[in-house]
Amino acid sequence: MTKWVYTFGDGKAEGNASGRNLLGGKGANLAEMSNLGLPVPPGFTITTEVCTYFYAHSRTYPETLQGDVDAALAHIGTLTGRQFGDDVNPLLVSVRSGARASMPGMMDTVLNLGLNDATVQALAKNAGDERFAYDSYRRFIQMYSNVVLDIDPHNFEDVLEEYKERKGYVLDTDLTAADWQRLIVDYKKIVERESEKPFPQDPRAQLWGAIGAVFSSWMNARAITYRRLHDIPESWGTAVNVQAMVFGNMGDTSATGVAFTRNPSTGAHELYGEFLVNAQGEDVVAGIRTPQNITEAARIAAQSDKPSMETVMPDVYNQFVRVTQLLEKHYRDMQDLEFTVERGKLWMLQARSGKRTAKAALRTAVEMANEGLITREEAIARVEPAALDQLLHPTIDPKAPRKILAAGLPASPGAACGEIVFSSDDAEQLKGAGRKVILVRVETSPEDIHGMHASEGILTTRGGMTSHAAVVARGMGKPCVSGAGTVRVDYANETLSVAGTTLKKGDIITIDGTSGQVLIGAVAMLQPELSGDFGTLMGWADAVRRMKVRTNAETPADARVARTFGAEGIGLCRTEHMFFEDDRIVAVREMILSDNEKGRRAALAKLLPMQRQDFAELFEIMSGLPVTIRLLDPPLHEFLPHTDEEIAEVAKAMNASAERLKQRSADLHEFNPMLGFRGVRLAVAFPEIAEMQARAIFEGAIAASQKTGKAVTAEIMVPLVMTKAELDLVKARIDAMHAAVKQETGVDVPYQVGTMIELPRAALRAGDIAQTAEFFSFGTNDLTQTTLGISRDDASSFLGPYTAKGLLPHDPFVTLDQEGVGELVQLAAARGKAARPAIKLGICGEHGGDPASIAFCEKAGLDYVSCSPFRVPIARLAAAQAALGKKAASQA
Ligand code: PEP
Ligand code: MG
């Protein structure tokens, strides 16, 4: 019989950390902590299989579940000496969701479940504190109504505010037990009005309501969006955790808090966190009260006048420190912990691997490997390659003048600049229109995920370093300043103001997520410098990876950046990108619009010295590393003159009539330029273009090697080939040019001629083509376009629904379609190798910088990947992880 429910508590558990798929992350870790003998309030986990069952059976439960839940409740009762629903000694529970991966889009938590008009009296009596009991009951009604009954919390907040005003109260703590009792009557009326049913008094009905809400929340819109953004399969489902309540709000010897075993922002090896005396868990996360530091050192550093946990409860603090050390050692990773202190007794509520910035990930990985806690290979695997992007973010130039508007907490590093928006929908809309925005909110909630995603950075006026905004922004790698308390936000008028300065929607601000400053206007930024840890980890990655990493670059600036990021050559120089500048475009247009070879040769003669100089510079920067130069591959429409002015300019240069040029330009118009007169087709029609480029490459190589004293490896690449015959024709011209240059200069430049595999036919005929081609570079942008029959330029208008509806797992232009396009890559690689065993294989489509696609390239046996300069570090790390993954698989 399937086991649907797993209990834990009192030093034992039915599950453990390896049961994550079944118990969810939270459930597995609660079980594991119980097994370690740590103080965990007893409870049970309803498995993710129940969630799967729930959706497969029209939202119903397995037959035996009710009995299993009753038995598990009785088990908690035995351990705590309380009974669920008992009027004398009632057991209260929390109900929390818990998927395999943490999912902020889902229902989170209901606390104090089991309270009703009778049990609240027992709680008051047993705790000896009426005020606490009725405060807990009203919190429960509000929380339950919000997450289970979907009643807007404003209904309750408005009543509370009005009541406080009437009574002349300022803080919630001013309310007495009698006040809360009176408000509870009103709260229950709100529930009855909004849900058309009285607030449920039966604790079992409450519990099943909460369990149903957790499972239902797996399919709410926020959870679906979150899953889509984080590649979490729908089939995973969530678990439900039911756990005996412990109270952090039982007076001044009680507290609740969150902590990280290392600083999640910088990675520094120090206990880091926040807590609140006399509070419940949601008070810390909601950011309504400003929390206190845990350690004295952190309090001093933050210049806080509120005492640290280390000073207010030293014994519990010392016990907590021991627990944190034990957990970090046990899990061999930085831990994110939630705890509660109930009347001087420590309870651990959650342990999970802590979310961290890329900077912190890097530092903790390197330091943990150096401490001997993990291996170097594990350190490599610990850093998410795509997150390295964060380290490459700009920071504010310290020399730049700055007009400080306000200061908040440095919640997520990096600087960002953009127009102020006050709603997530506005953020998304403006981003769609190509604008850069900073999302400004009092505080964020899971409903803001799309807006946070669309913004350059996030500013909140409330909330600590562990508030929603801070945690989510760090995960996304977006700069964030949280808790900028002096900023007043007026949503209705769409303004923010600080001490007399008012800014409105659309005004520009800069935020510095590293210092917490909020600055008026756009402030100059610096490109990032990479830390020692970065170099160390990259060194470890380089030592284990098999594939080389090259860059796609055609400008000297890009090539230099790529070199500093560790590129091992150029994998794609798109020569058509070298022709957009003013002085060149006219010559290129002359070349295209000439209707005879003589005219074309005249234009080419103007371009030759420019190209020679371009190539010489690239070879020089790459200093002996391989450089692959692709022959001209322009979609023609990008180069044709459009305006009369542009036509007149070319006409003048060619000494031709504007009318004729206009006609010629019209003749060259194409319906499908992407499938038109481009790639090798240009060299077939006008071989003199390929000849000019080949000459420029050879002469540039000679110049560079004379200057640097290093041999230059020139790789000439022919694009968009579909047959061997096309390649043969062009290669003959290149070879002839090589012979000519050798004769003229006496220098025999080493070179190779290869091709891109960008068309399905080329992939299929790779065996023939490899008889001529000395290397293949997979142009997966075009190969995706032509295999899927989806225009690269037009995909965005219809691809959205495909990924949203799960018809395609990813945008195939971002992450390689491994089943389709990938099969062509594998097939071409195998056929190419069979024909020419020494053939060199690479990839230079955008997928060359995408970690999942890089893992595929490793499996396909490619020799290198090539990507844009800023993705080179990502590719180095991803290639190392791919090599390690393969090793792990072959050892298994
Ligand atoms: C490709 O098609 O993958 C490629 C690299 O070439 P381009 O993007 O220039 O068409
Ligand atoms: Mg291409």
PDB file of C-alpha atoms in Angstrom, residues 78-185:
ATOM      1  CA  THR A  78       1.469  11.846  21.996  1.00  0.00           C
ATOM      2  CA  LEU A  79       4.755  13.741  21.587  1.00  0.00           C
ATOM      3  CA  THR A  80       3.378  17.115  22.701  1.00  0.00           C
ATOM      4  CA  GLY A  81       0.795  15.957  25.222  1.00  0.00           C
ATOM      5  CA  ARG A  82      -1.922  17.910  23.385  1.00  0.00           C
ATOM      6  CA  GLN A  83      -4.874  16.851  21.280  1.00  0.00           C
ATOM      7  CA  PHE A  84      -6.015  18.431  18.051  1.00  0.00           C
ATOM      8  CA  GLY A  85      -9.440  20.015  18.655  1.00  0.00           C
ATOM      9  CA  ASP A  86      -9.318  19.405  22.402  1.00  0.00           C
ATOM     10  CA  ASP A  87     -11.021  22.134  24.438  1.00  0.00           C
ATOM     11  CA  VAL A  88      -8.715  21.742  27.416  1.00  0.00           C
ATOM     12  CA  ASN A  89      -5.301  21.108  25.982  1.00  0.00           C
ATOM     13  CA  PRO A  90      -5.530  21.875  22.281  1.00  0.00           C
ATOM     14  CA  LEU A  91      -2.828  21.089  19.756  1.00  0.00           C
ATOM     15  CA  LEU A  92      -2.323  23.908  17.266  1.00  0.00           C
ATOM     16  CA  VAL A  93      -0.495  23.336  14.000  1.00  0.00           C
ATOM     17  CA  SER A  94       1.094  25.191  11.138  1.00  0.00           C
ATOM     18  CA  VAL A  95       0.416  24.102   7.568  1.00  0.00           C
ATOM     19  CA  ARG A  96       3.007  24.834   4.925  1.00  0.00           C
ATOM     20  CA  SER A  97       3.557  23.951   1.304  1.00  0.00           C
ATOM     21  CA  GLY A  98       6.869  22.419   0.297  1.00  0.00           C
ATOM     22  CA  ALA A  99       7.822  21.465  -3.252  1.00  0.00           C
ATOM     23  CA  ARG A 100      11.090  19.826  -4.258  1.00  0.00           C
ATOM     24  CA  ALA A 101      12.438  23.221  -5.184  1.00  0.00           C
ATOM     25  CA  SER A 102      11.490  26.246  -3.109  1.00  0.00           C
ATOM     26  CA  MET A 103       8.612  27.982  -4.873  1.00  0.00           C
ATOM     27  CA  PRO A 104       7.623  31.446  -3.658  1.00  0.00           C
ATOM     28  CA  GLY A 105       4.675  31.426  -6.070  1.00  0.00           C
ATOM     29  CA  MET A 106       2.740  28.962  -3.959  1.00  0.00           C
ATOM     30  CA  MET A 107       0.687  29.112  -0.812  1.00  0.00           C
ATOM     31  CA  ASP A 108       3.141  29.521   1.954  1.00  0.00           C
ATOM     32  CA  THR A 109       1.948  29.137   5.469  1.00  0.00           C
ATOM     33  CA  VAL A 110      -1.066  29.063   7.769  1.00  0.00           C
ATOM     34  CA  LEU A 111      -0.164  29.404  11.438  1.00  0.00           C
ATOM     35  CA  ASN A 112      -2.176  28.733  14.610  1.00  0.00           C
ATOM     36  CA  LEU A 113      -4.514  26.316  12.877  1.00  0.00           C
ATOM     37  CA  GLY A 114      -6.861  24.584  15.312  1.00  0.00           C
ATOM     38  CA  LEU A 115      -7.952  27.777  17.057  1.00  0.00           C
ATOM     39  CA  ASN A 116     -11.668  28.399  17.437  1.00  0.00           C
ATOM     40  CA  ASP A 117     -13.936  30.080  19.951  1.00  0.00           C
ATOM     41  CA  ALA A 118     -13.362  27.254  22.444  1.00  0.00           C
ATOM     42  CA  THR A 119      -9.695  26.364  21.963  1.00  0.00           C
ATOM     43  CA  VAL A 120      -8.680  30.018  22.141  1.00  0.00           C
ATOM     44  CA  GLN A 121      -9.885  30.063  25.741  1.00  0.00           C
ATOM     45  CA  ALA A 122      -7.816  26.981  26.529  1.00  0.00           C
ATOM     46  CA  LEU A 123      -4.781  28.583  24.883  1.00  0.00           C
ATOM     47  CA  ALA A 124      -5.284  31.711  26.979  1.00  0.00           C
ATOM     48  CA  LYS A 125      -5.499  29.657  30.138  1.00  0.00           C
ATOM     49  CA  ASN A 126      -2.568  27.352  29.389  1.00  0.00           C
ATOM     50  CA  ALA A 127      -0.299  30.194  28.300  1.00  0.00           C
ATOM     51  CA  GLY A 128      -1.515  32.378  31.138  1.00  0.00           C
ATOM     52  CA  ASP A 129      -1.818  35.153  28.605  1.00  0.00           C
ATOM     53  CA  GLU A 130      -5.190  36.155  27.214  1.00  0.00           C
ATOM     54  CA  ARG A 131      -3.836  38.849  25.012  1.00  0.00           C
ATOM     55  CA  PHE A 132      -1.445  36.459  23.289  1.00  0.00           C
ATOM     56  CA  ALA A 133      -4.240  33.924  22.723  1.00  0.00           C
ATOM     57  CA  TYR A 134      -6.683  36.362  21.137  1.00  0.00           C
ATOM     58  CA  ASP A 135      -3.934  38.000  19.105  1.00  0.00           C
ATOM     59  CA  SER A 136      -3.054  34.523  17.778  1.00  0.00           C
ATOM     60  CA  TYR A 137      -6.695  33.807  16.966  1.00  0.00           C
ATOM     61  CA  ARG A 138      -7.180  37.021  14.995  1.00  0.00           C
ATOM     62  CA  ARG A 139      -3.933  36.383  13.101  1.00  0.00           C
ATOM     63  CA  PHE A 140      -5.180  32.902  12.297  1.00  0.00           C
ATOM     64  CA  ILE A 141      -8.537  34.167  11.035  1.00  0.00           C
ATOM     65  CA  GLN A 142      -6.829  36.692   8.799  1.00  0.00           C
ATOM     66  CA  MET A 143      -4.179  34.312   7.464  1.00  0.00           C
ATOM     67  CA  TYR A 144      -6.582  31.446   6.910  1.00  0.00           C
ATOM     68  CA  SER A 145      -9.065  33.747   5.212  1.00  0.00           C
ATOM     69  CA  ASN A 146      -6.373  35.084   2.943  1.00  0.00           C
ATOM     70  CA  VAL A 147      -4.644  31.892   1.836  1.00  0.00           C
ATOM     71  CA  VAL A 148      -7.460  29.376   2.103  1.00  0.00           C
ATOM     72  CA  LEU A 149     -10.614  31.419   1.506  1.00  0.00           C
ATOM     73  CA  ASP A 150      -8.975  33.965  -0.791  1.00  0.00           C
ATOM     74  CA  ILE A 151     -10.287  36.996   1.111  1.00  0.00           C
ATOM     75  CA  ASP A 152      -8.296  40.174   0.592  1.00  0.00           C
ATOM     76  CA  PRO A 153      -6.339  41.003   3.791  1.00  0.00           C
ATOM     77  CA  HIS A 154      -7.220  44.676   3.325  1.00  0.00           C
ATOM     78  CA  ASN A 155     -10.697  43.869   4.643  1.00  0.00           C
ATOM     79  CA  PHE A 156      -9.147  43.025   8.004  1.00  0.00           C
ATOM     80  CA  GLU A 157      -6.438  45.666   7.970  1.00  0.00           C
ATOM     81  CA  ASP A 158      -8.954  48.433   7.336  1.00  0.00           C
ATOM     82  CA  VAL A 159     -11.077  47.359  10.294  1.00  0.00           C
ATOM     83  CA  LEU A 160      -8.001  47.164  12.507  1.00  0.00           C
ATOM     84  CA  GLU A 161      -6.740  50.593  11.453  1.00  0.00           C
ATOM     85  CA  GLU A 162     -10.124  52.149  12.032  1.00  0.00           C
ATOM     86  CA  TYR A 163     -10.343  50.539  15.458  1.00  0.00           C
ATOM     87  CA  LYS A 164      -6.876  51.765  16.428  1.00  0.00           C
ATOM     88  CA  GLU A 165      -7.726  55.267  15.329  1.00  0.00           C
ATOM     89  CA  ARG A 166     -10.960  55.261  17.280  1.00  0.00           C
ATOM     90  CA  LYS A 167      -9.153  54.105  20.403  1.00  0.00           C
ATOM     91  CA  GLY A 168      -6.160  56.401  19.910  1.00  0.00           C
ATOM     92  CA  TYR A 169      -3.748  53.461  19.573  1.00  0.00           C
ATOM     93  CA  VAL A 170      -0.573  53.663  17.499  1.00  0.00           C
ATOM     94  CA  LEU A 171       0.904  50.161  17.566  1.00  0.00           C
ATOM     95  CA  ASP A 172      -0.711  46.730  17.390  1.00  0.00           C
ATOM     96  CA  THR A 173       0.883  46.044  20.759  1.00  0.00           C
ATOM     97  CA  ASP A 174      -1.329  48.746  22.282  1.00  0.00           C
ATOM     98  CA  LEU A 175      -4.353  46.485  21.837  1.00  0.00           C
ATOM     99  CA  THR A 176      -5.526  44.492  24.855  1.00  0.00           C
ATOM    100  CA  ALA A 177      -7.090  41.029  24.959  1.00  0.00           C
ATOM    101  CA  ALA A 178     -10.515  42.647  25.096  1.00  0.00           C
ATOM    102  CA  ASP A 179      -9.702  44.737  22.030  1.00  0.00           C
ATOM    103  CA  TRP A 180      -8.703  41.658  20.063  1.00  0.00           C
ATOM    104  CA  GLN A 181     -11.847  39.856  21.231  1.00  0.00           C
ATOM    105  CA  ARG A 182     -13.971  42.666  19.908  1.00  0.00           C
ATOM    106  CA  LEU A 183     -12.087  42.710  16.622  1.00  0.00           C
ATOM    107  CA  ILE A 184     -12.446  38.929  16.258  1.00  0.00           C
ATOM    108  CA  VAL A 185     -16.223  39.400  16.202  1.00  0.00           C
TER     109      VAL A 185
END
